[in-house]
Amino acid sequence: MLEACGRIAAAADVPVSADLERGYGDEKDDRAREGGHVQRLGLIQQCFQKSCESRCRDEAGNENITDLASKIVDNTPPTASMGSPLNGAVVSGGVTLGVSANDDNPIKQVEYFVRGSSAGVVNSAPFQGSWNSAASGDGPAQIYAVVEDMAGNSTTTNTITVTADNFAPAVSMSSPGPAIRGSVSLSASADGDTLQVTFERRPAGGGGWTTIGTANGAPWSTSFDTSTVADGDYELRAIATDAGGNSGTSSAVTTKVDNTNPSGALTTPGSGQQVGGPAVALEANASDGGSGVDQIRYTTDGSDPSPVNGTVYAGGFALAATATVKFRAYDEVGNEESVGTQL
């Protein structure tokens, strides 16, 4: 009978007892019904630190002692920190997530969080997870983990920040204008994760690209000395590169390089032609093979014409007295010819 009582005690998670009638407790159902009779029949369960035993005593004083399975008392959460990736790293594609964790008892699971959302639960060693960094946009990502041991104690690791970089930065080339001369500034706009912008040129219509200059920080700009190339039409573009080595290329813009002066002349009266009368009719024209003629300026007082001095030629005019006429042609980008003189 005491053997049956012992089996009941060993099977129970809480103190149980047995009716001491012959054979009671031999069956599983018998043992299950005994959970409510502790006080009446005197079953005593004692726990000493991490070991437990049950004592079953009848009214005659006979006693059966049964060792119960050892119980581990664990009220201490594990210690843990993020192990991978490294804080401040630039990552792309699939990223391995890992922790460094310690506990007196086995770790049950690790749940990783990226940008505030769960990235999955891992419940077997070495408790490494995976994060597809290309599934969302580029930029900073905060990562941490919650580590739980077998007793249900948990701890949250430190938070690290990495930069996801899977996509090429967008870049746009600004037009320097329809025609340029001398040294001009080229500029572009690019995404915030851009580290470098390279400016390139080639003759319009095709051919290989040649580097003009490189900018290593915003604002993205470089200087183009057009005197190093022949006059003509050119395509310009910008290439932006980010920390992950991804690069994006802008659409090309077209401009005309024009470093050649225009040519102007007085056409009426012609050179060496004799004129007379109260007034002399004068006419002029100019030509330019690049950006085109902007204006002709002339003077009749002997001073040199300039962008701020003289009269803009608008058609034939009459000169009523003997005078020296000086003239100068300008093209659309500001090239100017030498002063011409006509008596």
C-alpha positions as semicolon CSV with decimal commas, in nm:
position;residue;x (nm);y (nm);z (nm)
1;M;0,000;0,000;0,000
2;L;0,282;0,239;0,082
3;E;0,439;0,154;-0,255
4;A;0,123;0,277;-0,424
5;C;0,135;0,590;-0,216
6;G;0,493;0,641;-0,325
7;R;0,401;0,610;-0,689
8;I;0,129;0,869;-0,639
9;A;0,376;1,107;-0,476
10;A;0,634;1,059;-0,746
11;A;0,384;1,129;-1,021
12;A;0,243;1,446;-0,867
13;D;0,375;1,797;-0,912
14;V;0,190;1,904;-0,593
15;P;0,152;1,713;-0,267
16;V;-0,088;1,420;-0,309
17;S;-0,210;1,139;-0,084
18;A;-0,357;0,790;-0,122
19;D;-0,649;0,614;0,035
20;L;-0,486;0,327;0,220
21;E;-0,735;0,065;0,102
22;R;-0,565;-0,232;-0,053
23;G;-0,461;-0,172;-0,410
24;Y;-0,573;0,187;-0,433
25;G;-0,319;0,395;-0,618
26;D;-0,212;0,116;-0,850
27;E;-0,406;0,267;-1,139
28;K;-0,335;0,602;-1,312
29;D;-0,690;0,725;-1,245
30;D;-0,646;0,646;-0,877
31;R;-0,339;0,867;-0,859
32;A;-0,505;1,150;-1,045
33;R;-0,793;1,164;-0,793
34;E;-0,563;1,200;-0,496
35;G;-0,466;1,564;-0,546
36;G;-0,726;1,700;-0,302
37;H;-0,665;1,480;0,004
38;V;-0,335;1,608;0,137
39;Q;-0,455;1,730;0,474
40;R;-0,679;1,432;0,544
41;L;-0,427;1,156;0,483
42;G;-0,109;1,333;0,579
43;L;0,116;1,324;0,270
44;I;0,407;1,561;0,323
45;Q;0,622;1,708;0,042
46;Q;0,950;1,865;0,143
47;C;1,198;2,054;-0,077
48;F;1,555;2,108;0,026
49;Q;1,726;2,366;-0,195
50;K;1,707;2,208;-0,542
51;S;1,614;1,854;-0,438
52;C;1,262;1,745;-0,340
53;E;1,111;1,440;-0,169
54;S;0,762;1,323;-0,074
55;R;0,681;1,137;0,248
56;C;0,369;0,921;0,274
57;R;0,272;0,811;0,628
58;D;-0,028;0,600;0,736
59;E;-0,212;0,621;1,068
60;A;0,002;0,338;1,206
61;G;0,313;0,550;1,151
62;N;0,446;0,361;0,852
63;E;0,626;0,597;0,616
64;N;0,738;0,584;0,252
65;I;0,992;0,842;0,126
66;T;1,009;0,908;-0,248
67;D;1,271;1,128;-0,413
68;L;1,123;1,364;-0,666
69;A;1,299;1,496;-0,974
70;S;1,543;1,778;-0,904
71;K;1,408;2,127;-0,961
72;I;1,630;2,414;-1,079
73;V;1,556;2,747;-0,916
74;D;1,644;3,028;-1,163
75;N;1,535;3,384;-1,108
76;T;1,830;3,551;-1,281
77;P;1,800;3,674;-1,641
78;P;2,080;3,598;-1,884
79;T;2,342;3,856;-1,977
80;A;2,359;3,934;-2,348
81;S;2,487;4,182;-2,602
82;M;2,468;4,217;-2,979
83;G;2,756;4,040;-3,148
84;S;2,691;4,092;-3,516
85;P;2,676;4,294;-3,726
86;L;2,918;4,547;-3,583
87;N;2,784;4,880;-3,469
88;G;2,826;5,139;-3,744
89;A;2,870;4,882;-4,021
90;V;2,744;4,935;-4,376
91;V;2,547;4,625;-4,477
92;S;2,372;4,494;-4,785
93;G;2,175;4,186;-4,889
94;G;2,128;3,914;-4,628
95;V;2,276;4,009;-4,289
96;T;2,362;3,758;-4,016
97;L;2,236;3,859;-3,671
98;G;2,412;3,721;-3,364
99;V;2,434;3,773;-2,989
100;S;2,683;3,698;-2,716
101;A;2,481;3,551;-2,426
102;N;2,561;3,389;-2,090
103;D;2,337;3,215;-1,836
104;D;2,377;2,951;-1,565
105;N;2,116;2,747;-1,750
106;P;2,047;2,691;-2,120
107;I;1,918;2,969;-2,345
108;K;1,568;2,897;-2,474
109;Q;1,536;3,148;-2,759
110;V;1,655;3,476;-2,907
111;E;1,423;3,719;-3,085
112;Y;1,578;3,986;-3,305
113;F;1,427;4,328;-3,376
114;V;1,517;4,556;-3,668
115;R;1,376;4,908;-3,695
116;G;1,132;4,822;-3,416
117;S;0,984;4,512;-3,579
118;S;1,057;4,147;-3,513
119;A;1,304;3,993;-3,755
120;G;1,238;3,640;-3,628
121;V;1,280;3,403;-3,334
122;V;1,568;3,154;-3,313
123;N;1,539;2,866;-3,064
124;S;1,852;2,663;-3,126
125;A;2,224;2,728;-3,088
126;P;2,413;2,923;-3,208
127;F;2,100;3,144;-3,207
128;Q;2,189;3,333;-3,523
129;G;1,917;3,509;-3,721
130;S;1,903;3,659;-4,068
131;W;1,777;3,994;-4,193
132;N;1,716;4,081;-4,559
133;S;1,838;4,441;-4,563
134;A;1,720;4,484;-4,922
135;A;1,356;4,429;-4,824
136;S;1,324;4,791;-4,714
137;G;1,484;5,120;-4,804
138;D;1,844;5,221;-4,758
139;G;1,947;5,414;-4,450
140;P;2,005;5,368;-4,075
141;A;1,865;5,057;-3,904
142;Q;1,856;4,996;-3,528
143;I;1,900;4,632;-3,418
144;Y;1,860;4,466;-3,078
145;A;1,763;4,123;-2,940
146;V;1,560;3,978;-2,652
147;V;1,725;3,670;-2,499
148;E;1,516;3,426;-2,288
149;D;1,635;3,134;-2,076
150;M;1,454;2,807;-1,993
151;A;1,303;2,955;-1,675
152;G;1,139;3,236;-1,871
153;N;1,380;3,506;-1,755
154;S;1,466;3,749;-2,035
155;T;1,697;4,038;-2,104
156;T;1,720;4,295;-2,383
157;T;2,057;4,356;-2,544
158;N;2,213;4,687;-2,632
159;T;2,095;4,853;-2,955
160;I;2,333;4,892;-3,247
161;T;2,290;5,104;-3,558
162;V;2,397;4,997;-3,905
163;T;2,346;5,152;-4,248
164;A;2,162;4,946;-4,508
165;D;2,298;5,018;-4,856
166;N;2,154;4,812;-5,138
167;F;2,045;5,065;-5,396
168;A;2,236;5,303;-5,622
169;P;2,193;5,671;-5,533
170;A;1,991;5,884;-5,770
171;V;2,176;6,176;-5,927
172;S;2,073;6,462;-6,154
173;M;2,309;6,674;-6,364
174;S;2,238;7,046;-6,386
175;S;2,274;7,214;-6,724
176;P;2,546;7,480;-6,734
177;G;2,357;7,652;-7,015
178;P;2,320;7,615;-7,391
179;A;2,671;7,749;-7,454
180;I;2,976;7,796;-7,229
181;R;3,327;7,941;-7,245
182;G;3,632;7,961;-7,022
183;S;3,602;7,797;-6,681
184;V;3,249;7,711;-6,574
185;S;3,108;7,542;-6,264
186;L;2,927;7,212;-6,311
187;S;2,684;7,096;-6,043
188;A;2,462;6,800;-5,961
189;S;2,214;6,690;-5,693
190;A;2,227;6,340;-5,540
191;D;2,070;6,121;-5,270
192;G;2,175;6,171;-4,910
193;D;2,385;5,854;-4,891
194;T;2,612;5,969;-5,174
195;L;2,982;5,986;-5,091
196;Q;3,124;6,097;-5,425
197;V;3,012;6,249;-5,755
198;T;3,223;6,227;-6,070
199;F;3,159;6,460;-6,365
200;E;3,231;6,340;-6,719
201;R;3,219;6,473;-7,078
202;R;3,223;6,342;-7,432
203;P;3,159;6,486;-7,778
204;A;2,789;6,498;-7,856
205;G;2,673;6,193;-8,044
206;G;2,897;5,932;-7,887
207;G;3,248;5,828;-7,797
208;G;3,421;5,750;-7,473
209;W;3,361;5,947;-7,154
210;T;3,640;6,158;-7,001
211;T;3,650;6,263;-6,636
212;I;3,627;6,637;-6,578
213;G;3,651;6,633;-6,199
214;T;3,532;6,463;-5,879
215;A;3,351;6,606;-5,577
216;N;3,388;6,426;-5,242
217;G;3,121;6,613;-5,053
218;A;2,809;6,819;-5,098
219;P;2,741;7,055;-5,262
220;W;2,836;6,840;-5,558
221;S;3,028;7,058;-5,805
222;T;3,348;7,084;-6,005
223;S;3,513;7,329;-6,244
224;F;3,529;7,265;-6,618
225;D;3,805;7,447;-6,805
226;T;3,661;7,451;-7,154
227;S;3,981;7,590;-7,302
228;T;4,127;7,239;-7,277
229;V;3,882;7,107;-7,538
230;A;3,795;7,204;-7,893
231;D;3,491;7,418;-7,963
232;G;3,180;7,217;-8,034
233;D;2,884;7,037;-7,880
234;Y;2,940;6,816;-7,573
235;E;2,741;6,583;-7,351
236;L;2,792;6,609;-6,975
237;R;2,688;6,364;-6,703
238;A;2,737;6,291;-6,331
239;I;2,797;5,957;-6,156
240;A;2,710;5,927;-5,784
241;T;2,868;5,656;-5,566
242;D;2,763;5,555;-5,213
243;A;2,946;5,382;-4,926
244;G;2,846;5,038;-5,052
245;G;3,003;5,098;-5,392
246;N;2,665;5,131;-5,562
247;S;2,668;5,394;-5,835
248;G;2,398;5,579;-6,024
249;T;2,440;5,778;-6,346
250;S;2,249;6,091;-6,441
251;S;2,094;6,165;-6,776
252;A;2,329;6,356;-7,003
253;V;2,289;6,728;-7,070
254;T;2,418;6,894;-7,386
255;T;2,606;7,221;-7,415
256;K;2,820;7,403;-7,672
257;V;3,178;7,500;-7,596
258;D;3,261;7,832;-7,766
259;N;3,594;7,998;-7,701
260;T;3,626;8,166;-8,044
261;N;3,569;8,538;-8,091
262;P;3,308;8,663;-8,337
263;S;3,404;8,872;-8,637
264;G;3,243;9,209;-8,724
265;A;3,289;9,476;-8,992
266;L;3,145;9,795;-9,136
267;T;3,005;9,704;-9,473
268;T;2,888;10,048;-9,589
269;P;3,072;10,251;-9,692
270;G;3,326;10,003;-9,813
271;S;3,691;10,031;-9,733
272;G;3,852;10,303;-9,950
273;Q;3,520;10,425;-10,081
274;Q;3,490;10,803;-10,124
275;V;3,185;10,958;-9,964
276;G;3,047;11,309;-9,942
277;G;2,740;11,514;-9,874
278;P;2,581;11,627;-9,551
279;A;2,552;11,269;-9,412
280;V;2,711;10,932;-9,469
281;A;2,513;10,608;-9,435
282;L;2,686;10,340;-9,230
283;E;2,605;9,966;-9,203
284;A;2,774;9,680;-9,019
285;N;2,744;9,306;-8,973
286;A;2,912;9,026;-8,774
287;S;2,938;8,647;-8,778
288;D;3,012;8,375;-8,522
289;G;3,054;8,002;-8,579
290;G;2,981;7,903;-8,221
291;S;2,714;8,039;-7,992
292;G;2,609;8,313;-8,232
293;V;2,639;8,693;-8,245
294;D;2,486;8,874;-7,953
295;Q;2,549;9,236;-8,049
296;I;2,773;9,492;-8,222
297;R;2,866;9,806;-8,035
298;Y;3,014;10,116;-8,193
299;T;3,139;10,461;-8,096
300;T;3,196;10,779;-8,291
301;D;3,388;10,976;-8,028
302;G;3,712;10,788;-8,054
303;S;3,662;10,575;-7,740
304;D;3,668;10,197;-7,751
305;P;3,329;10,024;-7,742
306;S;3,265;9,785;-7,454
307;P;2,969;9,606;-7,299
308;V;2,892;9,931;-7,112
309;N;3,018;10,190;-7,360
310;G;2,897;10,281;-7,706
311;T;2,580;10,226;-7,900
312;V;2,429;9,889;-7,985
313;Y;2,409;9,862;-8,362
314;A;2,047;9,819;-8,466
315;G;2,072;9,898;-8,840
316;G;2,216;10,154;-9,079
317;F;2,279;10,499;-8,944
318;A;2,400;10,834;-9,083
319;L;2,710;11,018;-8,978
320;A;2,683;11,394;-9,035
321;A;3,044;11,491;-8,970
322;T;3,389;11,353;-9,021
323;A;3,449;11,103;-8,739
324;T;3,630;10,788;-8,647
325;V;3,393;10,495;-8,604
326;K;3,506;10,212;-8,375
327;F;3,312;9,888;-8,347
328;R;3,329;9,552;-8,172
329;A;3,117;9,235;-8,202
330;Y;3,018;9,010;-7,906
331;D;2,883;8,656;-7,914
332;E;2,626;8,487;-7,687
333;V;2,880;8,361;-7,432
334;G;3,070;8,689;-7,405
335;N;3,357;8,636;-7,647
336;E;3,452;8,969;-7,806
337;E;3,662;9,061;-8,104
338;S;3,930;9,325;-8,109
339;V;3,817;9,681;-8,172
340;G;3,774;9,765;-8,538
341;T;3,824;10,117;-8,670
342;Q;3,678;10,286;-8,973
343;L;3,748;10,647;-9,067
